[in-house]
């Protein structure tokens, strides 16, 4: 249970002591025979089966995937000087004010006016970055800002990048200031690497200068894009060959209030004019409060679509269904407007957006992603540099919603989207818990409504994952498909700051995922949550990938996800254990698929036991059997083992070959291991 009043009390399977597992089989015991029915293939495995869930939590966007180094570059945050401090050394800075007269754009209304009474070397301001600025020796960065000269003799500004200890790493001058707003760009090349540098801007002379949209952006971005993403993080994602990217959340879609909801239309177009919004996670956890956490939307919907394309994932945007987060204000948009004409979509009394507005946002999004240049929203995508459609195929209506308020909004929402775009698949929500009354009611009703995908979330203790590896064995084959949209084993409790990305959690998830794979005819998509976390600025743990300002690593959980994704195959192969043995009995979990592309049989085995154990694998009906197979093993005798920035591959996959003497062969599983065997045998 979450100890925090502001977040959910979830039906967590906390403190379960587990089934009365049989003692682990010793290596000396007769090997268990696992029969993989190669000759009786089942349903198809979705090619999007294993994907990613991105949410801007833990500094995942600003300070993470989006590599802008200046925090609050436009002074548009509620407290306009978040991230900035005045330097008052030397002759001193007289004025340091946020003003709004003649701003650079209607959505970028604030700027800073710097005024030095007399000339001095240290009159200006400093930006702290996102827990510092990670800069690399001799790498290229572009510094840019908008500036406008006021009264006095200041014709230039000095820009200094300093190390954490205050040593200069690079310096440049912005010269030729005029009385009109103008954008200036300069190259910056640090002389040394520093994870926590900061940036100073000082006035050369006495007088006044207005400053806005201050940016320090690395040239080294994914695909070398000017507004591109952090390459090491994108690489980790791409390496997983993800089937889809679910974005932008998460509770962030909902907002604490409807006014603070995620509005995709405000996240596209000119980056300098995107208005920042408070991040819903900033104060959610009192013990990890982050008052300086805003969304700059430098990473906005266009960039999410582009990222999906770059990593080969189907985009899956999640849209607000007219409900603010039910763990917070639970505000509801009125069902529909009675006013027609220009005011349609707004409540005639309050002016607040009605459900119509939310539906229209979804319809416009589909046009933005897929529409031709001749359509109003398609034209905006084209203007941003992507003439080809993004080929959006699915959207989610609501994040983690529950109760009748959701169902009554979901129904007209889904109908309206389908009426306009019948081929767009819709993901609906089963709420925050994987069971209980609300879950049952939502699942039943969504079934009656012929929902296509129902998004189920499970955050629970590791043992819950092992005990529920059979969750989908009994699901109806005629109902909606399941999207396991958020899951992660919580070593202590949901929301606990002590949760770890331990091997115990990852191995339990691997065990659970054998059940997803065995039931891939029901479960069409699955994603671990959350995806990214800054080691110095997180709110939530565990997470799949951790990073600091320079480096990143995949957790043990990352490697489990990656092994499933890289070995998802194309067709389910039924698996039998001896007698009445259940999958998961004796801490042995198994699933298998055929890979019709390569002609291989792929068997996944989880040995959640401190003992090695030998299994007899029977590839029944295999044809053209290979003489050797490839084993990929993720193992650690220590269930508490973790990867870290210092030891990023402490628990990481190791590959080896093994002999395949016949269609029935022995294989010894390492203690506490997840093993993927690939053997030619399907052609
Ligand atoms: O993954 C963190 C949060 O957990 C998500 O924002 C939300 O959907 C779930 O409650």
Coordinates of C-alpha atoms in Angstrom, one line a residue, residues 1-438:
X1 CA 0.0 0.0 0.0
X2 CA 1.2 3.4 -0.7
X3 CA 2.0 5.4 2.4
X4 CA 1.2 8.7 0.7
X5 CA -2.0 10.5 1.1
X6 CA -1.9 12.2 -2.2
X7 CA -1.6 9.1 -4.3
X8 CA -3.5 6.0 -4.7
X9 CA -4.5 3.3 -2.4
X10 CA -4.2 0.5 -4.8
X11 CA -5.3 -3.1 -4.4
X12 CA -1.8 -4.2 -3.9
X13 CA -1.0 -7.8 -3.3
X14 CA 1.3 -6.5 -0.6
X15 CA 2.7 -8.9 1.9
X16 CA 1.6 -12.1 0.1
X17 CA 3.5 -15.0 1.4
X18 CA 3.2 -16.9 -1.9
X19 CA 1.6 -20.2 -2.8
X20 CA 3.1 -23.0 -0.9
X21 CA 5.7 -23.6 -3.5
X22 CA 7.2 -27.1 -3.5
X23 CA 10.9 -27.2 -2.5
X24 CA 13.1 -26.3 -5.4
X25 CA 14.2 -29.3 -7.5
X26 CA 17.8 -30.2 -6.8
X27 CA 20.0 -30.8 -9.8
X28 CA 20.1 -34.4 -8.9
X29 CA 16.3 -34.8 -9.2
X30 CA 14.9 -36.4 -12.4
X31 CA 14.7 -33.6 -15.0
X32 CA 11.3 -32.2 -15.6
X33 CA 10.2 -32.9 -19.2
X34 CA 8.9 -29.8 -21.0
X35 CA 7.1 -30.7 -24.2
X36 CA 6.9 -27.9 -26.8
X37 CA 4.3 -28.8 -29.3
X38 CA 6.1 -27.6 -32.4
X39 CA 3.6 -29.5 -34.5
X40 CA 0.5 -27.8 -32.9
X41 CA 1.1 -24.1 -33.4
X42 CA -1.4 -21.8 -31.7
X43 CA -2.3 -18.2 -32.4
X44 CA -0.1 -15.5 -33.8
X45 CA 2.1 -13.3 -31.6
X46 CA 1.4 -9.6 -32.3
X47 CA 4.4 -8.0 -34.0
X48 CA 3.9 -5.1 -31.6
X49 CA 3.7 -7.4 -28.6
X50 CA 6.5 -5.8 -26.4
X51 CA 6.8 -2.0 -26.4
X52 CA 7.5 1.1 -24.4
X53 CA 5.6 3.3 -22.0
X54 CA 6.9 6.9 -21.8
X55 CA 5.8 9.4 -19.2
X56 CA 7.5 12.6 -18.2
X57 CA 8.1 11.5 -14.6
X58 CA 11.6 11.4 -12.9
X59 CA 12.9 14.1 -15.3
X60 CA 12.3 11.7 -18.1
X61 CA 11.8 14.5 -20.7
X62 CA 13.4 17.8 -19.6
X63 CA 16.7 16.8 -18.0
X64 CA 16.5 13.4 -19.7
X65 CA 15.5 12.4 -23.2
X66 CA 15.1 16.0 -24.3
X67 CA 18.7 17.3 -24.0
X68 CA 18.2 21.1 -23.6
X69 CA 20.6 22.0 -20.8
X70 CA 19.0 25.3 -19.7
X71 CA 16.2 25.0 -17.2
X72 CA 13.2 27.3 -17.8
X73 CA 14.7 28.9 -21.0
X74 CA 11.7 31.2 -21.6
X75 CA 10.8 32.4 -18.1
X76 CA 7.3 31.2 -18.6
X77 CA 7.0 28.9 -15.6
X78 CA 4.6 30.0 -12.8
X79 CA 7.5 31.2 -10.8
X80 CA 9.3 32.9 -13.6
X81 CA 12.9 32.5 -12.4
X82 CA 12.9 28.8 -11.6
X83 CA 16.5 27.6 -12.4
X84 CA 18.0 31.1 -12.5
X85 CA 20.0 33.2 -10.0
X86 CA 21.3 36.7 -10.2
X87 CA 25.0 37.3 -10.0
X88 CA 25.6 40.4 -8.1
X89 CA 29.4 40.5 -7.9
X90 CA 31.6 43.3 -9.2
X91 CA 29.6 46.4 -10.0
X92 CA 26.4 44.5 -9.4
X93 CA 23.3 43.8 -11.2
X94 CA 20.7 46.5 -10.5
X95 CA 17.6 45.1 -12.1
X96 CA 16.7 41.5 -12.6
X97 CA 13.1 41.6 -13.5
X98 CA 10.6 39.5 -15.4
X99 CA 8.6 41.7 -17.7
X100 CA 6.0 41.3 -20.4
X101 CA 6.0 44.4 -22.6
X102 CA 6.5 43.6 -26.3
X103 CA 7.3 40.0 -25.8
X104 CA 8.7 37.7 -28.5
X105 CA 5.4 36.0 -29.0
X106 CA 1.9 35.8 -27.7
X107 CA 2.6 32.4 -26.0
X108 CA 6.0 33.5 -24.8
X109 CA 5.1 36.6 -22.9
X110 CA 7.8 36.9 -20.3
X111 CA 11.5 37.8 -20.6
X112 CA 14.2 39.0 -18.2
X113 CA 15.5 42.6 -18.1
X114 CA 19.1 42.8 -16.9
X115 CA 20.4 46.2 -15.9
X116 CA 23.9 47.0 -14.7
X117 CA 24.3 50.5 -13.2
X118 CA 28.0 50.5 -13.8
X119 CA 30.2 48.1 -15.9
X120 CA 31.5 45.1 -14.0
X121 CA 32.7 41.6 -14.8
X122 CA 30.0 39.8 -12.9
X123 CA 26.7 41.5 -13.6
X124 CA 24.3 38.9 -15.0
X125 CA 22.7 35.7 -14.2
X126 CA 23.4 32.0 -14.0
X127 CA 21.3 28.9 -15.0
X128 CA 21.7 25.7 -12.9
X129 CA 20.5 23.2 -15.6
X130 CA 18.7 20.1 -14.6
X131 CA 20.7 19.1 -11.5
X132 CA 23.6 20.6 -13.3
X133 CA 24.4 20.5 -17.0
X134 CA 26.2 17.4 -18.4
X135 CA 28.7 18.5 -20.9
X136 CA 31.5 16.6 -22.7
X137 CA 35.0 17.7 -23.5
X138 CA 35.3 19.0 -27.1
X139 CA 31.7 18.1 -28.0
X140 CA 29.8 20.8 -29.8
X141 CA 26.9 22.7 -28.3
X142 CA 24.8 25.5 -29.7
X143 CA 24.2 28.4 -27.4
X144 CA 21.3 30.6 -28.5
X145 CA 19.1 33.4 -27.0
X146 CA 16.9 36.2 -28.0
X147 CA 18.2 39.6 -26.9
X148 CA 17.2 43.3 -27.2
X149 CA 19.3 46.2 -26.2
X150 CA 17.9 48.9 -23.9
X151 CA 19.3 52.2 -22.7
X152 CA 23.0 52.3 -21.8
X153 CA 26.2 51.1 -23.4
X154 CA 25.8 47.3 -23.4
X155 CA 26.5 46.1 -26.9
X156 CA 27.4 42.5 -26.1
X157 CA 26.9 39.7 -23.6
X158 CA 29.5 37.2 -22.4
X159 CA 28.4 33.6 -22.1
X160 CA 30.5 31.4 -19.8
X161 CA 30.1 27.7 -19.3
X162 CA 31.6 26.8 -15.9
X163 CA 32.3 23.5 -14.2
X164 CA 30.6 22.5 -11.0
X165 CA 33.6 24.0 -9.1
X166 CA 33.4 27.3 -11.1
X167 CA 36.3 26.7 -13.6
X168 CA 35.6 28.1 -17.1
X169 CA 35.0 25.4 -19.6
X170 CA 34.0 27.6 -22.6
X171 CA 33.3 31.3 -23.3
X172 CA 31.7 33.1 -26.1
X173 CA 30.4 36.6 -26.9
X174 CA 27.0 37.6 -28.2
X175 CA 27.7 40.9 -30.0
X176 CA 25.9 43.4 -32.2
X177 CA 22.9 43.8 -29.9
X178 CA 20.2 46.0 -31.4
X179 CA 17.0 47.6 -30.0
X180 CA 14.9 44.9 -31.7
X181 CA 14.4 41.3 -30.6
X182 CA 16.9 39.1 -32.5
X183 CA 18.0 35.5 -32.1
X184 CA 21.7 34.9 -31.7
X185 CA 23.5 31.6 -32.0
X186 CA 27.0 30.6 -31.0
X187 CA 29.0 27.4 -30.9
X188 CA 30.3 26.3 -27.5
X189 CA 33.0 23.6 -27.1
X190 CA 33.8 22.7 -23.5
X191 CA 37.4 22.1 -22.6
X192 CA 36.6 19.4 -20.1
X193 CA 33.8 16.9 -19.3
X194 CA 31.6 17.9 -16.4
X195 CA 28.3 16.3 -15.2
X196 CA 27.2 19.4 -13.3
X197 CA 28.3 22.5 -15.2
X198 CA 26.3 25.7 -15.2
X199 CA 25.9 28.7 -17.5
X200 CA 26.6 32.3 -16.9
X201 CA 25.4 35.3 -18.9
X202 CA 26.9 38.6 -18.1
X203 CA 26.5 42.2 -19.4
X204 CA 29.5 43.8 -21.1
X205 CA 29.2 47.4 -19.9
X206 CA 26.6 49.4 -18.1
X207 CA 23.0 49.5 -19.2
X208 CA 20.0 47.3 -20.0
X209 CA 19.5 44.2 -22.1
X210 CA 16.3 42.0 -22.4
X211 CA 16.9 38.3 -22.7
X212 CA 14.6 35.4 -23.6
X213 CA 14.6 31.7 -24.9
X214 CA 18.1 31.0 -23.6
X215 CA 19.3 27.6 -24.8
X216 CA 22.3 25.4 -24.7
X217 CA 21.7 22.4 -26.9
X218 CA 24.1 19.6 -27.8
X219 CA 24.8 19.0 -31.5
X220 CA 25.1 15.3 -30.8
X221 CA 21.5 14.3 -30.8
X222 CA 19.7 11.2 -32.2
X223 CA 19.9 11.5 -36.0
X224 CA 21.7 14.8 -35.5
X225 CA 18.4 16.7 -35.3
X226 CA 18.5 20.4 -34.2
X227 CA 15.8 19.8 -31.6
X228 CA 16.7 16.1 -31.3
X229 CA 16.9 13.6 -28.4
X230 CA 19.7 12.3 -26.2
X231 CA 21.3 9.5 -28.2
X232 CA 22.4 7.1 -25.4
X233 CA 18.8 6.9 -24.2
X234 CA 17.3 6.5 -27.6
X235 CA 19.8 3.8 -28.4
X236 CA 18.8 1.9 -25.3
X237 CA 15.2 2.1 -26.4
X238 CA 15.9 1.2 -30.0
X239 CA 18.0 -1.8 -28.9
X240 CA 14.8 -3.3 -27.5
X241 CA 13.2 -3.3 -31.0
X242 CA 10.0 -2.0 -29.4
X243 CA 6.7 -2.8 -31.0
X244 CA 5.0 0.5 -29.9
X245 CA 5.5 3.7 -27.9
X246 CA 2.7 4.6 -25.5
X247 CA 3.0 8.4 -24.7
X248 CA 2.8 10.9 -23.0
X249 CA 1.6 9.1 -19.9
X250 CA 0.4 8.1 -17.4
X251 CA -1.3 10.4 -14.9
X252 CA 0.4 13.3 -16.7
X253 CA -2.3 13.0 -19.4
X254 CA -5.0 13.6 -16.8
X255 CA -3.3 16.4 -14.8
X256 CA -4.1 17.2 -11.2
X257 CA -6.9 19.5 -12.5
X258 CA -8.4 19.7 -16.0
X259 CA -6.6 23.0 -16.5
X260 CA -3.3 21.1 -15.9
X261 CA -4.1 18.3 -18.3
X262 CA -1.8 17.4 -21.2
X263 CA -3.0 19.3 -24.3
X264 CA -1.1 18.0 -27.3
X265 CA -2.0 21.1 -29.5
X266 CA 0.1 23.2 -27.1
X267 CA 3.2 21.0 -27.7
X268 CA 3.7 21.4 -31.4
X269 CA 5.0 24.2 -33.7
X270 CA 7.8 26.6 -32.9
X271 CA 9.7 25.4 -29.8
X272 CA 10.3 28.9 -28.5
X273 CA 6.5 29.5 -28.3
X274 CA 5.5 26.3 -26.5
X275 CA 4.1 27.2 -23.1
X276 CA 5.5 25.2 -20.2
X277 CA 3.2 23.6 -17.7
X278 CA 3.7 22.4 -14.2
X279 CA 4.6 18.7 -14.0
X280 CA 2.0 16.8 -12.2
X281 CA 4.7 14.7 -10.5
X282 CA 6.5 17.7 -8.9
X283 CA 4.9 17.5 -5.5
X284 CA 3.0 14.2 -5.7
X285 CA 5.4 12.5 -3.3
X286 CA 6.2 14.6 -0.3
X287 CA 9.3 12.6 0.3
X288 CA 10.6 13.3 -3.2
X289 CA 9.2 16.7 -3.8
X290 CA 10.5 18.5 -6.9
X291 CA 9.0 22.0 -7.0
X292 CA 11.1 23.0 -10.0
X293 CA 9.6 20.3 -12.2
X294 CA 7.9 21.7 -15.3
X295 CA 7.2 20.4 -18.8
X296 CA 8.8 22.6 -21.4
X297 CA 7.2 20.5 -24.2
X298 CA 10.5 20.8 -26.2
X299 CA 9.7 17.1 -26.5
X300 CA 6.1 17.4 -27.8
X301 CA 3.8 15.3 -29.9
X302 CA 5.6 15.9 -33.2
X303 CA 8.8 14.7 -31.5
X304 CA 7.0 11.7 -30.0
X305 CA 5.8 10.6 -33.4
X306 CA 9.3 11.1 -34.8
X307 CA 10.8 9.1 -32.0
X308 CA 8.4 6.3 -32.6
X309 CA 9.4 6.3 -36.3
X310 CA 13.1 6.4 -35.4
X311 CA 12.9 3.3 -33.2
X312 CA 10.5 1.4 -35.3
X313 CA 7.6 1.5 -32.8
X314 CA 3.9 2.1 -33.5
X315 CA 2.9 5.4 -31.9
X316 CA 0.2 5.0 -29.3
X317 CA -0.9 8.4 -28.0
X318 CA -3.0 8.5 -24.8
X319 CA -5.7 11.2 -24.7
X320 CA -7.5 12.8 -21.9
X321 CA -11.1 11.6 -21.7
X322 CA -12.4 14.7 -19.9
X323 CA -11.3 13.6 -16.5
X324 CA -8.5 15.0 -14.3
X325 CA -6.5 12.5 -12.3
X326 CA -8.9 10.6 -10.0
X327 CA -6.1 10.3 -7.4
X328 CA -6.1 14.1 -7.3
X329 CA -9.0 16.5 -8.0
X330 CA -11.0 14.0 -10.2
X331 CA -12.5 17.0 -12.0
X332 CA -14.9 16.1 -14.8
X333 CA -15.6 17.8 -18.1
X334 CA -19.3 18.3 -18.6
X335 CA -20.7 15.7 -21.0
X336 CA -21.4 18.0 -23.9
X337 CA -22.1 21.6 -24.8
X338 CA -25.6 22.8 -25.4
X339 CA -24.3 25.9 -27.2
X340 CA -23.6 25.6 -30.9
X341 CA -21.6 27.8 -33.2
X342 CA -18.2 29.3 -32.3
X343 CA -18.7 28.4 -28.6
X344 CA -19.4 24.7 -29.3
X345 CA -17.2 22.5 -27.0
X346 CA -17.5 24.9 -24.1
X347 CA -20.0 24.9 -21.2
X348 CA -22.3 27.9 -21.8
X349 CA -22.3 28.9 -18.2
X350 CA -18.7 28.4 -17.1
X351 CA -16.9 28.5 -20.4
X352 CA -15.0 25.3 -19.4
X353 CA -14.4 22.7 -22.1
X354 CA -16.9 20.0 -22.4
X355 CA -16.4 16.4 -23.6
X356 CA -16.8 17.7 -27.2
X357 CA -13.5 19.6 -26.9
X358 CA -11.7 16.4 -25.8
X359 CA -13.2 14.4 -28.6
X360 CA -12.3 17.0 -31.2
X361 CA -8.7 17.0 -29.9
X362 CA -8.5 13.3 -30.6
X363 CA -10.0 13.7 -34.1
X364 CA -7.6 16.6 -34.8
X365 CA -4.7 14.5 -33.6
X366 CA -5.4 11.8 -36.0
X367 CA -5.5 14.4 -38.8
X368 CA -2.2 15.9 -37.5
X369 CA -0.6 12.4 -37.7
X370 CA -2.1 11.1 -40.9
X371 CA -3.8 13.9 -42.8
X372 CA -2.7 15.3 -46.1
X373 CA -1.0 18.7 -46.4
X374 CA -4.3 20.1 -47.6
X375 CA -6.0 19.4 -44.2
X376 CA -5.6 22.0 -41.5
X377 CA -3.9 19.7 -39.0
X378 CA -2.0 17.7 -41.6
X379 CA -0.6 21.0 -42.8
X380 CA 0.9 21.7 -39.4
X381 CA 2.8 18.4 -39.5
X382 CA 4.1 19.1 -43.0
X383 CA 5.2 22.6 -41.8
X384 CA 7.1 21.0 -39.0
X385 CA 9.1 19.0 -41.6
X386 CA 7.3 15.7 -42.0
X387 CA 5.4 15.6 -45.2
X388 CA 4.7 11.8 -45.0
X389 CA 2.0 10.7 -42.6
X390 CA 3.1 9.1 -39.3
X391 CA 0.7 6.3 -40.0
X392 CA -1.0 6.4 -36.6
X393 CA -3.1 3.3 -36.1
X394 CA -4.2 3.4 -32.5
X395 CA -5.1 5.8 -29.7
X396 CA -5.8 5.4 -26.0
X397 CA -8.9 7.1 -24.6
X398 CA -8.1 7.9 -21.0
X399 CA -5.2 6.7 -19.0
X400 CA -5.9 4.9 -15.8
X401 CA -9.6 5.9 -15.4
X402 CA -12.3 4.1 -13.5
X403 CA -15.9 4.2 -12.5
X404 CA -19.1 5.2 -14.3
X405 CA -17.7 8.6 -15.0
X406 CA -15.2 7.0 -17.3
X407 CA -17.5 4.6 -19.0
X408 CA -20.1 7.3 -19.7
X409 CA -17.4 9.5 -21.3
X410 CA -15.6 6.7 -23.1
X411 CA -18.6 5.5 -25.0
X412 CA -19.5 8.7 -27.0
X413 CA -15.8 9.4 -27.3
X414 CA -15.0 6.0 -28.9
X415 CA -18.1 6.2 -31.1
X416 CA -17.2 9.6 -32.4
X417 CA -13.6 8.6 -33.2
X418 CA -14.8 5.4 -34.9
X419 CA -17.4 7.3 -36.9
X420 CA -14.7 9.5 -38.4
X421 CA -11.8 7.0 -38.4
X422 CA -13.1 3.4 -38.4
X423 CA -9.7 1.9 -38.8
X424 CA -8.1 3.6 -35.8
X425 CA -7.9 1.0 -33.0
X426 CA -8.9 2.2 -29.6
X427 CA -7.4 1.4 -26.2
X428 CA -9.6 1.7 -23.2
X429 CA -8.8 1.6 -19.5
X430 CA -9.6 -1.0 -16.9
X431 CA -8.5 1.3 -14.1
X432 CA -5.5 1.3 -11.7
X433 CA -6.0 -2.2 -10.2
X434 CA -5.8 -5.6 -11.9
X435 CA -8.8 -6.9 -10.0
X436 CA -11.6 -5.9 -7.7
X437 CA -15.1 -4.5 -8.2
X438 CA -14.1 -1.5 -10.3

